[in-house]
mmCIF file of C-alpha atoms and ligand atoms in Angstrom:
data_model
loop_
_atom_site.group_PDB
_atom_site.id
_atom_site.type_symbol
_atom_site.label_atom_id
_atom_site.label_comp_id
_atom_site.label_asym_id
_atom_site.label_seq_id
_atom_site.Cartn_x
_atom_site.Cartn_y
_atom_site.Cartn_z
ATOM 1 C CA MET A 30 -98.641 -119.784 -22.724
ATOM 2 C CA THR A 31 -98.045 -122.383 -19.985
ATOM 3 C CA THR A 32 -96.256 -121.609 -16.741
ATOM 4 C CA ALA A 33 -93.473 -123.985 -17.807
ATOM 5 C CA SER A 34 -92.895 -122.248 -21.121
ATOM 6 C CA THR A 35 -92.936 -118.821 -19.460
ATOM 7 C CA ALA A 36 -90.295 -119.988 -16.987
ATOM 8 C CA ALA A 37 -88.243 -121.437 -19.836
ATOM 9 C CA ASP A 38 -88.507 -118.187 -21.811
ATOM 10 C CA GLU A 39 -87.342 -116.205 -18.797
ATOM 11 C CA ARG A 40 -84.406 -118.543 -18.276
ATOM 12 C CA ILE A 41 -83.477 -118.362 -21.967
ATOM 13 C CA ALA A 42 -83.484 -114.547 -21.804
ATOM 14 C CA GLU A 43 -81.260 -114.701 -18.715
ATOM 15 C CA LEU A 44 -78.862 -117.158 -20.361
ATOM 16 C CA ARG A 45 -78.729 -115.040 -23.515
ATOM 17 C CA GLY A 46 -77.602 -112.181 -21.331
ATOM 18 C CA GLU A 47 -74.724 -114.408 -20.183
ATOM 19 C CA ILE A 48 -73.849 -115.234 -23.783
ATOM 20 C CA ASP A 49 -73.882 -111.542 -24.686
ATOM 21 C CA ALA A 50 -71.513 -110.826 -21.788
ATOM 22 C CA CYS A 51 -69.223 -113.676 -22.919
ATOM 23 C CA ASP A 52 -69.192 -112.371 -26.483
ATOM 24 C CA ALA A 53 -68.363 -108.834 -25.352
ATOM 25 C CA GLU A 54 -65.473 -110.176 -23.274
ATOM 26 C CA ILE A 55 -64.236 -112.348 -26.153
ATOM 27 C CA VAL A 56 -64.254 -109.342 -28.499
ATOM 28 C CA ARG A 57 -62.352 -107.278 -25.921
ATOM 29 C CA LEU A 58 -59.751 -110.047 -25.509
ATOM 30 C CA VAL A 59 -59.366 -110.552 -29.264
ATOM 31 C CA GLN A 60 -58.750 -106.823 -29.700
ATOM 32 C CA HIS A 61 -56.234 -106.851 -26.848
ATOM 33 C CA ARG A 62 -54.512 -109.926 -28.281
ATOM 34 C CA LEU A 63 -54.204 -108.222 -31.661
ATOM 35 C CA ALA A 64 -52.629 -105.106 -30.132
ATOM 36 C CA VAL A 65 -50.112 -107.234 -28.187
ATOM 37 C CA SER A 66 -49.290 -109.343 -31.238
ATOM 38 C CA GLN A 67 -48.726 -106.235 -33.379
ATOM 39 C CA GLU A 68 -46.437 -104.707 -30.752
ATOM 40 C CA ILE A 69 -44.332 -107.882 -30.705
ATOM 41 C CA GLY A 70 -44.173 -107.814 -34.508
ATOM 42 C CA GLU A 71 -43.012 -104.188 -34.501
ATOM 43 C CA LEU A 72 -40.337 -104.925 -31.884
ATOM 44 C CA ARG A 73 -39.058 -107.878 -33.882
ATOM 45 C CA ARG A 74 -38.964 -105.923 -37.133
ATOM 46 C CA ALA A 75 -37.263 -102.941 -35.460
ATOM 47 C CA THR A 76 -34.481 -105.257 -34.308
ATOM 48 C CA GLY A 77 -34.024 -106.916 -37.686
ATOM 49 C CA GLY A 78 -35.992 -110.043 -36.924
ATOM 50 C CA THR A 79 -38.560 -111.855 -38.996
ATOM 51 C CA ARG A 80 -42.133 -110.698 -39.027
ATOM 52 C CA LEU A 81 -43.519 -114.100 -38.067
ATOM 53 C CA SER A 82 -42.310 -116.853 -35.780
ATOM 54 C CA LEU A 83 -43.593 -120.126 -37.157
ATOM 55 C CA SER A 84 -42.345 -122.167 -34.181
ATOM 56 C CA ARG A 85 -44.237 -119.894 -31.814
ATOM 57 C CA GLU A 86 -47.334 -120.132 -34.027
ATOM 58 C CA GLN A 87 -47.146 -123.935 -33.761
ATOM 59 C CA GLN A 88 -47.119 -123.649 -29.965
ATOM 60 C CA VAL A 89 -50.131 -121.332 -30.012
ATOM 61 C CA LEU A 90 -52.073 -123.610 -32.355
ATOM 62 C CA ALA A 91 -51.242 -126.691 -30.281
ATOM 63 C CA ARG A 92 -52.593 -124.973 -27.201
ATOM 64 C CA TYR A 93 -55.908 -124.185 -28.891
ATOM 65 C CA GLN A 94 -56.120 -127.679 -30.344
ATOM 66 C CA ASP A 95 -55.397 -129.325 -26.985
ATOM 67 C CA ALA A 96 -58.016 -127.216 -25.215
ATOM 68 C CA LEU A 97 -60.761 -127.209 -27.846
ATOM 69 C CA GLY A 98 -60.033 -129.916 -30.440
ATOM 70 C CA PRO A 99 -60.022 -129.373 -34.217
ATOM 71 C CA ASP A 100 -62.315 -126.335 -33.989
ATOM 72 C CA GLY A 101 -59.834 -124.888 -31.501
ATOM 73 C CA ALA A 102 -57.082 -125.155 -34.078
ATOM 74 C CA THR A 103 -59.336 -123.347 -36.566
ATOM 75 C CA LEU A 104 -60.002 -120.625 -34.012
ATOM 76 C CA GLY A 105 -56.263 -120.296 -33.347
ATOM 77 C CA LEU A 106 -55.598 -119.956 -37.076
ATOM 78 C CA VAL A 107 -58.170 -117.163 -37.343
ATOM 79 C CA LEU A 108 -56.501 -115.308 -34.469
ATOM 80 C CA LEU A 109 -53.038 -115.723 -35.978
ATOM 81 C CA ARG A 110 -54.279 -114.554 -39.363
ATOM 82 C CA GLN A 111 -55.793 -111.471 -37.795
ATOM 83 C CA GLY A 112 -52.401 -110.472 -36.378
ATOM 84 C CA ARG A 113 -50.574 -111.079 -39.641
ATOM 85 C CA GLY A 114 -52.416 -108.523 -41.728
ATOM 86 C CA ARG A 115 -51.299 -108.507 -45.369
ATOM 87 C CA LEU A 116 -48.437 -110.927 -45.971
HETATM 88 C C1 ISJ B 70 -46.857 -112.330 -31.406
HETATM 89 C C2 ISJ B 70 -45.827 -112.892 -32.005
HETATM 90 O O1 ISJ B 70 -45.587 -112.733 -33.383
HETATM 91 C C3 ISJ B 70 -46.372 -113.425 -34.336
HETATM 92 C C4 ISJ B 70 -47.767 -113.560 -33.907
HETATM 93 C C5 ISJ B 70 -48.149 -114.619 -33.121
HETATM 94 C C6 ISJ B 70 -49.483 -114.622 -32.434
HETATM 95 O O2 ISJ B 70 -50.343 -113.812 -32.802
HETATM 96 O O3 ISJ B 70 -49.662 -115.424 -31.500
HETATM 97 C C7 ISJ B 70 -47.280 -115.716 -32.969
HETATM 98 C C8 ISJ B 70 -46.111 -115.789 -33.603
HETATM 99 C C9 ISJ B 70 -45.666 -114.759 -34.577
HETATM 100 O O4 ISJ B 70 -45.876 -115.194 -35.902
HETATM 101 C C10 ISJ B 70 -44.842 -113.705 -31.250
HETATM 102 O O5 ISJ B 70 -43.771 -114.022 -31.792
HETATM 103 O O6 ISJ B 70 -45.124 -114.061 -30.105
#
């Protein structure tokens, strides 16, 4: 193996460690988001409100789309779906 490829391999291993840390943080945030979303849903239901707020969902999706483009909107939809459970 050349010195250059050894250095590249070491850097890749280091960067993969960063990706692993990002993924762990993303999972933690998704779980936290779900718990918050469910608590809001319970509060709304307990006070006679609707289970979902479509206007709020549009705001959330627009934020993901603005920040990340079409894939952001897809990501936002996945997160919203996770909080909805069975409809
Ligand atoms: C969490 C809420 O309830 C639901 C879940 C949402 C979400 O996960 O972002 C958004 C709107 C609602 O359909 C809310 O109204 O904010």
